[in-house]
Coordinates of C-alpha atoms and ligand atoms in Angstrom, one line a residue:
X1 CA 0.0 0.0 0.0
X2 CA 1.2 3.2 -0.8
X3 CA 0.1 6.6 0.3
X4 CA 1.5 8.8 -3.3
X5 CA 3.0 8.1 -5.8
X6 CA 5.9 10.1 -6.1
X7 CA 7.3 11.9 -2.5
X8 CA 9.3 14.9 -2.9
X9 CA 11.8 15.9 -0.5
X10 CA 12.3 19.9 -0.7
X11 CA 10.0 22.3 -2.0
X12 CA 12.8 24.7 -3.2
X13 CA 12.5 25.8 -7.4
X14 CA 13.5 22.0 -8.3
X15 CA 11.4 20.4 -5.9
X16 CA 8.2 22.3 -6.7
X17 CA 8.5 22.1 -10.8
X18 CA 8.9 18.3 -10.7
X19 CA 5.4 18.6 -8.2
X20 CA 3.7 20.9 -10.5
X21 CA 4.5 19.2 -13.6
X22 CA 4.1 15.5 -11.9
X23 CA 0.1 16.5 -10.6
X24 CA -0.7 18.2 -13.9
X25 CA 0.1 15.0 -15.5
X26 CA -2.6 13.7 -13.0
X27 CA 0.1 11.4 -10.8
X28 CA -0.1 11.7 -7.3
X29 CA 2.5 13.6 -5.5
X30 CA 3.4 14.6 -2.3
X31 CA 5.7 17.3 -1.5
X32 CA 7.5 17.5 2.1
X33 CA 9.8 20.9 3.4
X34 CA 11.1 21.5 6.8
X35 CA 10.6 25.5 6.2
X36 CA 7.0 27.4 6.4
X37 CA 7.1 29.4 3.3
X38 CA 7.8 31.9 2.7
X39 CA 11.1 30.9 3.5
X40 CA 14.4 33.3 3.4
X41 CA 17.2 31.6 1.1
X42 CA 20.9 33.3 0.7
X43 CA 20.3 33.8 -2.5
X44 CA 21.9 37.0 -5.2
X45 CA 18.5 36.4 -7.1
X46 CA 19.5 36.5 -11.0
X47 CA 17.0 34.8 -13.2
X48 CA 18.3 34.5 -16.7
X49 CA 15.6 34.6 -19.3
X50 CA 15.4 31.0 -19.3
X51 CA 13.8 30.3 -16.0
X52 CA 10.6 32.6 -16.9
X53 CA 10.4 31.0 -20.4
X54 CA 10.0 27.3 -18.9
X55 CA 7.9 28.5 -16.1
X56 CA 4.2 27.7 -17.9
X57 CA 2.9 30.9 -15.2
X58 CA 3.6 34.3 -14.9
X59 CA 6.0 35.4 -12.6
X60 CA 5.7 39.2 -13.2
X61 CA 4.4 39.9 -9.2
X62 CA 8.1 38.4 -8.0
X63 CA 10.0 40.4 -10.1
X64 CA 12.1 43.0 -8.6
X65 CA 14.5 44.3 -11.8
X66 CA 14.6 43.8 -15.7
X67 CA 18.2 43.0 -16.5
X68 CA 19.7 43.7 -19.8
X69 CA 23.6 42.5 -19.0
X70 CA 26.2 42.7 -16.6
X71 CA 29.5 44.5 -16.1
X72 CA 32.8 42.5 -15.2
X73 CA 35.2 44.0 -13.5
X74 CA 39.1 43.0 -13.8
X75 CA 41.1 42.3 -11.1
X76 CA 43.5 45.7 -11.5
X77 CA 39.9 46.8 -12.1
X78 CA 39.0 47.6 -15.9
X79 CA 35.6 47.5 -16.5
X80 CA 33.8 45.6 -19.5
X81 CA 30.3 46.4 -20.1
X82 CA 28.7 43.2 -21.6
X83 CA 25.2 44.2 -23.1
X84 CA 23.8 42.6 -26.1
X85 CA 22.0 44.4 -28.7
X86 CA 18.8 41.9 -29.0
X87 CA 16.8 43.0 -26.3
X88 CA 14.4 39.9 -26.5
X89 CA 15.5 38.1 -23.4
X90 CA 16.0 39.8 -20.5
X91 CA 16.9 38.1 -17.2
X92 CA 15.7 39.6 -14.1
X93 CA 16.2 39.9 -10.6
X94 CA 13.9 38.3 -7.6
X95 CA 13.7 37.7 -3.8
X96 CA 14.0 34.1 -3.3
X97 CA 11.3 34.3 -0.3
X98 CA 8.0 35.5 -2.9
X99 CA 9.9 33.1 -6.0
X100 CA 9.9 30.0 -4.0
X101 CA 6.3 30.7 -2.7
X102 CA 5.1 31.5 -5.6
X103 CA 6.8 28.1 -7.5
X104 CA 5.2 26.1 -4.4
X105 CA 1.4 28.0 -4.3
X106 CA 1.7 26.7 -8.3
X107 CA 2.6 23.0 -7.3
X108 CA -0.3 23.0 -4.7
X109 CA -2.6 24.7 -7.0
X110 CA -1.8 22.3 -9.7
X111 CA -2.7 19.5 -7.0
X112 CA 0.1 18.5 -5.4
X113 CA -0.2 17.8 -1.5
X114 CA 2.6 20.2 0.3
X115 CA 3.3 20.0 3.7
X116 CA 5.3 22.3 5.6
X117 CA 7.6 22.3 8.5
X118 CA 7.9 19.1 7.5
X119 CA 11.9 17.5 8.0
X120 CA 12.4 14.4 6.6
X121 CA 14.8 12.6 9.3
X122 CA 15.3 9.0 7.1
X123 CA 14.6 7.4 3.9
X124 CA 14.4 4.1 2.4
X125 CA 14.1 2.2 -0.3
X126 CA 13.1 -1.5 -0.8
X127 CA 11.8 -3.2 -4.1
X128 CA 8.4 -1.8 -4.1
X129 CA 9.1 1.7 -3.0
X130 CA 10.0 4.2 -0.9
X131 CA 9.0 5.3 2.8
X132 CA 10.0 8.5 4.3
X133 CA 10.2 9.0 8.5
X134 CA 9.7 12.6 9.4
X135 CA 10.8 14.4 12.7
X136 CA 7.5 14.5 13.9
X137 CA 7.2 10.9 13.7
X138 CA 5.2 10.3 10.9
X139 CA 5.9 7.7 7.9
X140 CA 4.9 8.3 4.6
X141 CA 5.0 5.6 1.8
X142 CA 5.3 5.9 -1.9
X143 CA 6.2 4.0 -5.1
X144 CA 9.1 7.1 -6.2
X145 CA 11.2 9.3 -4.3
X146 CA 12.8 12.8 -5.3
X147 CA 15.5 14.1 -3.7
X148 CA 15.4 17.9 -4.2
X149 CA 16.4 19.2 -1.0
X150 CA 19.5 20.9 -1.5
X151 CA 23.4 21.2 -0.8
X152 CA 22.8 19.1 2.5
X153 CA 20.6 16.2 1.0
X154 CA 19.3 13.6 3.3
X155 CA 18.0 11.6 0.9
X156 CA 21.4 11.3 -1.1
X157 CA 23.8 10.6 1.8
X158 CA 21.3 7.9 3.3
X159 CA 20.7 6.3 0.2
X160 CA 24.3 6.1 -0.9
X161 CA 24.3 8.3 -3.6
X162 CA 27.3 10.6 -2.2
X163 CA 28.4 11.7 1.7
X164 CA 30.1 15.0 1.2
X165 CA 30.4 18.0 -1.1
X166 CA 34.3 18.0 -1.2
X167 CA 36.6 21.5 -0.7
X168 CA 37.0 21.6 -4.7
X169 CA 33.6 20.7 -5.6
X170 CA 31.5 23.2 -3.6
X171 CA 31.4 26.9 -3.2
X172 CA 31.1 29.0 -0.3
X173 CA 28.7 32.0 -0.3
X174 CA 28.4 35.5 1.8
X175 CA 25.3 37.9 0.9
X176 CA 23.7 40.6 2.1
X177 CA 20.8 42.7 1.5
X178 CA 21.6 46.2 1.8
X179 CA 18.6 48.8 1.5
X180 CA 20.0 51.8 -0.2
X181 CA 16.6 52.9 -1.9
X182 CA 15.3 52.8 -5.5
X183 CA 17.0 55.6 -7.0
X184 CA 20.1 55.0 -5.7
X185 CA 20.3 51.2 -6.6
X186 CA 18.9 52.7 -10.3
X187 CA 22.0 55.0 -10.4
X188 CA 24.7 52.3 -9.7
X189 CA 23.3 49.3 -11.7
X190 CA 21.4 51.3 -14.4
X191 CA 22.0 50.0 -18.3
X192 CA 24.9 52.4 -20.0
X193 CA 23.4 52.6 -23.5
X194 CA 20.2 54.4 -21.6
X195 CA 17.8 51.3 -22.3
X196 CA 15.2 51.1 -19.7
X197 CA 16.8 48.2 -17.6
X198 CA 19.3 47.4 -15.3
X199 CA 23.0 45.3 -15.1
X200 CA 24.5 43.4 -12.6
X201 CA 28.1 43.5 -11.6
X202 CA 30.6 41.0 -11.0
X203 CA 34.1 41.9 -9.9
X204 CA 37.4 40.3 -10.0
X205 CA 40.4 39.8 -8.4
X206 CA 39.4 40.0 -4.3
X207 CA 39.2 35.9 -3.6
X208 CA 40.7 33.1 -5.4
X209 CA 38.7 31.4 -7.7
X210 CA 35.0 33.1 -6.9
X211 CA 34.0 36.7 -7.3
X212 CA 31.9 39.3 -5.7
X213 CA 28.8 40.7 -7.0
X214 CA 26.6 43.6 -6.8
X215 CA 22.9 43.0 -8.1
X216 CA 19.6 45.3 -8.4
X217 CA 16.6 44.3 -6.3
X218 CA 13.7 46.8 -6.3
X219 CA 14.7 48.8 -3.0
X220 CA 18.1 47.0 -2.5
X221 CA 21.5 45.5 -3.2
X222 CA 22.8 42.0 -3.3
X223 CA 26.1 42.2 -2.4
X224 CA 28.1 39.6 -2.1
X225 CA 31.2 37.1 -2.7
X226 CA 31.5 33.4 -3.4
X227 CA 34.8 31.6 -3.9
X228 CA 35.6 27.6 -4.1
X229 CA 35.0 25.9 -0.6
X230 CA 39.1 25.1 -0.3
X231 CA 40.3 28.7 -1.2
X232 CA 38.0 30.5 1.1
X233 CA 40.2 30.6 4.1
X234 CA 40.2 33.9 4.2
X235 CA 36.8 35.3 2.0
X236 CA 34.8 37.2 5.0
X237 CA 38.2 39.7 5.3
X238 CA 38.1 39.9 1.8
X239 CA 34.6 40.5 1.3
X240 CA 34.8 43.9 3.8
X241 CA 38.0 45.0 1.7
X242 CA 35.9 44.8 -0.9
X243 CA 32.5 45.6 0.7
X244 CA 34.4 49.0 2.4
X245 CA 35.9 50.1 -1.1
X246 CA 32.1 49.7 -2.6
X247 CA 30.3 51.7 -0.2
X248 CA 33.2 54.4 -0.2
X249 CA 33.0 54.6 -3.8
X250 CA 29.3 54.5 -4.3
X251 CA 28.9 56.6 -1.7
X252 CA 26.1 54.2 0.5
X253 CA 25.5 54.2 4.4
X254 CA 23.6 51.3 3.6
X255 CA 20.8 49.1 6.2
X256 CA 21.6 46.1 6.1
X257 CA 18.5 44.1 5.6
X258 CA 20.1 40.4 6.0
X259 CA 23.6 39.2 6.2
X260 CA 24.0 35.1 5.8
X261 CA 26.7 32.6 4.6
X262 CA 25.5 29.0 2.4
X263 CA 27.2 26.6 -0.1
X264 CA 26.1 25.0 -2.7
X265 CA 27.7 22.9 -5.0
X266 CA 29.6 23.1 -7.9
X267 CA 30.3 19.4 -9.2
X268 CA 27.4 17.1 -10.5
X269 CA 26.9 13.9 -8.6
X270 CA 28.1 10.8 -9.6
X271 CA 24.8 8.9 -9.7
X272 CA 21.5 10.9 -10.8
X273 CA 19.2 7.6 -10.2
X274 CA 19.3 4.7 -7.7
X275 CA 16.3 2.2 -7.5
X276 CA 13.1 4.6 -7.1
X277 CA 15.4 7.6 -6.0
X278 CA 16.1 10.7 -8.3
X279 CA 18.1 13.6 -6.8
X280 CA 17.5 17.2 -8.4
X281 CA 18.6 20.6 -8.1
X282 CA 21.4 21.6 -5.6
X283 CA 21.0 18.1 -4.3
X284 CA 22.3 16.6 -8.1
X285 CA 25.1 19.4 -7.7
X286 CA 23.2 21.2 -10.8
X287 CA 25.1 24.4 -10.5
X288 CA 26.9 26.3 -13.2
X289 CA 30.7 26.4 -11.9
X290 CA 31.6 29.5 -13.9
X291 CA 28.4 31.7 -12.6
X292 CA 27.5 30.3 -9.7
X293 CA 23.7 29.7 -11.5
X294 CA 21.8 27.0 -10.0
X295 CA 18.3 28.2 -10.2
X296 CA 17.9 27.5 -14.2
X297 CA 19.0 23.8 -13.6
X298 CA 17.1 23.4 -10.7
X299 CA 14.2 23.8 -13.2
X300 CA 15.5 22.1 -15.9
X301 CA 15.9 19.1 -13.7
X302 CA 12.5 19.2 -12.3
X303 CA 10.7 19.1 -15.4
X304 CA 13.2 16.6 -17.0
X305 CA 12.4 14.3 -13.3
X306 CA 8.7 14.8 -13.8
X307 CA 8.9 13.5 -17.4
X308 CA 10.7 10.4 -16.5
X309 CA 8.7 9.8 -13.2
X310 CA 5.5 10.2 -14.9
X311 CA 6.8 7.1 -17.4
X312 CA 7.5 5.0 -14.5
X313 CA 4.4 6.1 -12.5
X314 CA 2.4 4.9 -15.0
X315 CA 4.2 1.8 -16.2
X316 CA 4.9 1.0 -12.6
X317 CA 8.4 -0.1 -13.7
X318 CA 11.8 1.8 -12.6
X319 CA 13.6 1.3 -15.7
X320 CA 11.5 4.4 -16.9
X321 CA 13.8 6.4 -14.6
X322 CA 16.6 5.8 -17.0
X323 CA 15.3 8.4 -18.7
X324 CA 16.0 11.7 -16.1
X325 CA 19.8 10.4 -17.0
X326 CA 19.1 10.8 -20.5
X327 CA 17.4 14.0 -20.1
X328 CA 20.2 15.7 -17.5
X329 CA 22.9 14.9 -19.7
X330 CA 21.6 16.2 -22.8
X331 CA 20.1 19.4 -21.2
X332 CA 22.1 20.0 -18.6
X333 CA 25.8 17.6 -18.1
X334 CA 27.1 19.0 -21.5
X335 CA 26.0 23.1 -20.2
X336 CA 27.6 22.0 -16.8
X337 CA 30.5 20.4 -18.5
X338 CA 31.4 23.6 -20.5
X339 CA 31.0 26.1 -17.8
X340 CA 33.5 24.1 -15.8
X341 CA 36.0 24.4 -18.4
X342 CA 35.7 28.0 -19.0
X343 CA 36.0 28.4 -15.2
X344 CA 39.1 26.1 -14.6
X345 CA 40.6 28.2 -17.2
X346 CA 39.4 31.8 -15.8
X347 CA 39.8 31.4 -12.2
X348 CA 43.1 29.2 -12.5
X349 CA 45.1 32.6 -11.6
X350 CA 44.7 36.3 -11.1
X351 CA 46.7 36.9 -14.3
X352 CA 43.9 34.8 -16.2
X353 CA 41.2 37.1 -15.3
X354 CA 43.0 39.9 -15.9
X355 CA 43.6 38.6 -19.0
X356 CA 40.3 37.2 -20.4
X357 CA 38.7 40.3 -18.9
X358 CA 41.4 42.3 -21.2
X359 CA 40.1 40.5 -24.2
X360 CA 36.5 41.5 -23.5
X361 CA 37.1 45.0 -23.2
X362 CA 39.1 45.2 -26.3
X363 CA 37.1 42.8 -28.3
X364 CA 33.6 43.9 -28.7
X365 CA 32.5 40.4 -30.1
X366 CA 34.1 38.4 -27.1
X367 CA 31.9 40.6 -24.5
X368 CA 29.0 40.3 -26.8
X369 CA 29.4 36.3 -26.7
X370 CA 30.0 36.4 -22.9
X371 CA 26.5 39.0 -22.7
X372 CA 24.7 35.9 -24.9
X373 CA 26.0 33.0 -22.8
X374 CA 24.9 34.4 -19.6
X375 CA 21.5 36.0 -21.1
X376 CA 21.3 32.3 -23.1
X377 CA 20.8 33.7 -26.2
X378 CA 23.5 31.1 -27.0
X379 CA 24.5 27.9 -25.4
X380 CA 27.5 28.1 -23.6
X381 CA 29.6 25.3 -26.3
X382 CA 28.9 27.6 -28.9
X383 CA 30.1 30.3 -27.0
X384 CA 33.1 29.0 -25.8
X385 CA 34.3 27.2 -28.9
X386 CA 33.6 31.4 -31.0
X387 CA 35.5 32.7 -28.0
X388 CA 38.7 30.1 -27.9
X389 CA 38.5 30.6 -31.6
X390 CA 39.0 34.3 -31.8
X391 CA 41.2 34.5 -29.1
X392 CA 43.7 32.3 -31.2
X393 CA 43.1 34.2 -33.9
X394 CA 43.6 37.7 -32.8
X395 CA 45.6 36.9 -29.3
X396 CA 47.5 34.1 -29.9
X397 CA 50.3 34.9 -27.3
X398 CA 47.8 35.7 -24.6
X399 CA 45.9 32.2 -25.4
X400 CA 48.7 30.3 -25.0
X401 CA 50.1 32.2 -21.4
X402 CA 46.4 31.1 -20.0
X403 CA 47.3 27.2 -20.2
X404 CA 50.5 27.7 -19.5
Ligands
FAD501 C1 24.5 33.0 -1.8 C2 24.0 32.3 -3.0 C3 23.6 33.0 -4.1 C4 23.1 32.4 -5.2 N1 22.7 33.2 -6.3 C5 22.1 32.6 -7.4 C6 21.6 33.4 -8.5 O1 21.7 34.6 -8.5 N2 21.1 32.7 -9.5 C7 21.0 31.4 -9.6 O2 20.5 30.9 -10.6 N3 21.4 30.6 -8.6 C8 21.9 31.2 -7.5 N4 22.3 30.4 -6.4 C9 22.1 28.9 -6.4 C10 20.7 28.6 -6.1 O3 20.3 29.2 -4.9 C11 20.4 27.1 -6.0 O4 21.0 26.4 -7.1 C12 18.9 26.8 -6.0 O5 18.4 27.2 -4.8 C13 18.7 25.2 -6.1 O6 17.3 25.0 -5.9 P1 16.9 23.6 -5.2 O7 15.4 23.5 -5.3 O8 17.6 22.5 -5.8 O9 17.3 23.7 -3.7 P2 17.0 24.7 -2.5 O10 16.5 26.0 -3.1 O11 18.1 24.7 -1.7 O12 15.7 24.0 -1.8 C14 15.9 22.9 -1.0 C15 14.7 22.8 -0.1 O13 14.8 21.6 0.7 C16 14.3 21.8 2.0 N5 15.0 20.7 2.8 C17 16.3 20.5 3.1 N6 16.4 19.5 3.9 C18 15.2 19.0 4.2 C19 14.7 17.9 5.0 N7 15.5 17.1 5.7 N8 13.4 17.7 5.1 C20 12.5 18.6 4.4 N9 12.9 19.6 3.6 C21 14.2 19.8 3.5 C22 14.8 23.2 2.3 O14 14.0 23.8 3.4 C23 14.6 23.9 1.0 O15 13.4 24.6 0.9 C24 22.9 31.0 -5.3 C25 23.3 30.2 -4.1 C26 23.8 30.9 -3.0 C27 24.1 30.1 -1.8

């Protein structure tokens, strides 16, 4: 006897697609979070244009800022405005609290059972499905289980899918919401050509392998640093260097709305499926290692899970599974795989940011390719192949001192 079909762990962007997608194919599913929503989540809130596009509802009340590019800042600090022309896709900006709520009040609408403050403390699997145990005692059964509940997953490390996140393959994250008012965050982040938008900033230079970031929400800034878990001995002293230099230079006296420290992971997991169990989202490891952009594959994976799921729901057979593999690594290993190349290459030293960023400024094609890959108005394969290309072509000498 089974009391769903398909249990969800995490109600987060992953966890709540796969609901909404799995209940409007008219399969049974219940969804289990530890947090009441709205929920705060450390999060710099950058949406490329993507995650609106595959979202079949609007999400216009969540949005705080249209974004039309970003900025990059070099290390010695040269800065490379990266806008593209084709204004068709813009990303935006949103607080993680109303997005999440919203994506969860759609999976619940759509008919999916949530329940909240809800922690799953064990899982297990067995032949003909799954059970969950939550804190409060209760057991839940079902025929399929979804792990989508983040960095820390339960339901991978009991079920043998991984233990840790190691140093190299996660990344450790400061933010903080800084009220500074509309205008002001309008006249720092506004778009340069005078279209009726806003840019993000990312700068170089001030940790090892990682970057801090200034982004536009309505009445506030995100600013923040990340930087690979084993080169962060020393990020929170480098994020006031950098956060003291900001406000000096932008003039702010800022209130400091929220101030919090997460991971997440940079490294895909090495197993996607295990008997009834699919893992999604942060809790795959489905986070570009170039950008730091999880919330796109966190979506991605939950509709590809929901696809396979609703194949093995109604088949009742787990080989249907079989196809989430299929589905992550065609539409999100080979992005993953790309982005992890570009940033071995780009973070490897403070010379080859300085460098790359170099070639941006003085290559109006390379920052328009970099504008596209982050806007995804091109995949990242395509841009990285144009971009090693070109620099070959017009600076050989600097292409070869970035392997060397
Ligand atoms: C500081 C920071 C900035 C970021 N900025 C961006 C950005 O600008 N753009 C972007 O695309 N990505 C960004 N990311 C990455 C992005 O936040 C994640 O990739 C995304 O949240 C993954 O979604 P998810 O649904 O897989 O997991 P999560 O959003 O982490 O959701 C997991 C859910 O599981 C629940 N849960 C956990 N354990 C249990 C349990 N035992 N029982 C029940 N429930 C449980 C949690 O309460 C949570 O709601 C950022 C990450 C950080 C840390």
């Amino acid at each position: 006897m089974t009391d769903t079909d398909v249990i969800i762990v995490g109600g987060g962007p992953s966890g709540s697609t796969a609901a909404r997608r799995l209940a409007q194919a008219g399969i049974s599913v219940t969804l289990l979070d530890k947090a009441v929503f709205p929920r705060q989540k450390p999060c710099a809130g950058a949406i490329r244009n993507e995650v609106s596009a595959a979202l079949d509802f609007d999400i216009s009340g969540v949005i705080q800022r249209k974004i039309s590019g970003l900025a990059i800042v070099s290390p010695s600090g040269i800065r490379v405005d990266c806008i593209p022309e084709d204004r068709s896709k813009p990303g935006h900006t949103i607080m993680r609290e109303d997005f999440d709520h919203l994506l969860l009040k759609k999976a619940e609408e759509a008919g999916a059972v949530v329940q909240e403050q809800c922690k799953v403390v064990e899982v297990s699997q067995d032949s003909a499905g799954v059970t969950v145990k939550t804190e409060d005692g209760r057991e839940i059964r079902g025929r399929f289980l979804v792990g989508a509940d983040g960095i820390n997953s339960i339901v991978a490390k009991q079920l043998g899918f991984y233990e840790r996140w190691s140093s190299d393959s996660a990344m450790v994250a400061i933010e903080i919401e800084a009220e500074v008012g509309a205008e002001k965050v309008h006249e720092i982040c506004r778009d340069p050509t005078g279209y009726d938008a806003d840019i993000f900033f990312l700068y170089f230079g001030d940790v090892p392998h990682g970057y801090t970031w200034c982004f536009p929400k309505k009445m506030h800034l995100s600013l923040g640093i990340c930087c690979r878990q084993d080169k962060a001995k020393n990020i929170r002293a480098a994020y006031q260097r950098w956060y003291e230099r900001f406000a000096d230079e932008h003039q702010i006296e800022p209130k400091i709305v929220s101030d919090s420290a997460a991971r997440f992971p940079v490294r895909p997991s090495p197993t996607l499926m295990r008997g009834r169990t699919l893992l999604v989202g942060d809790a795959a490891g489905f986070v570009d290692s170039f950008t730091g952009e999880g919330i796109p594959y966190a979506i991605r994976s939950g509709i590809a899970a929901a696809e396979a799921l609703t194949r093995a729901v109604e088949k009742n057979d787990t080989r249907g599974l079989q196809r989430y593999v299929e589905l992550c690594k065609k539409n999100i290993l080979k992005d993953l795989k790309v982005s992890d190349s570009m940033a071995k290459m780009f973070y490897k030293s403070t010379k080859n940011m300085e460098t790359l960023c170099r070639f941006f400024r003085d290559d109006s094609y390379a920052s328009y390719l970099i504008a596209a890959s982050i806007g995804g108005l091109l995949p990242m394969g395509t841009v990285k192949r144009k971009l090693t290309l070109r620099m070959l072509r017009k600076r050989p000498r600097d292409a070869i001192s970035l392997v060397r």
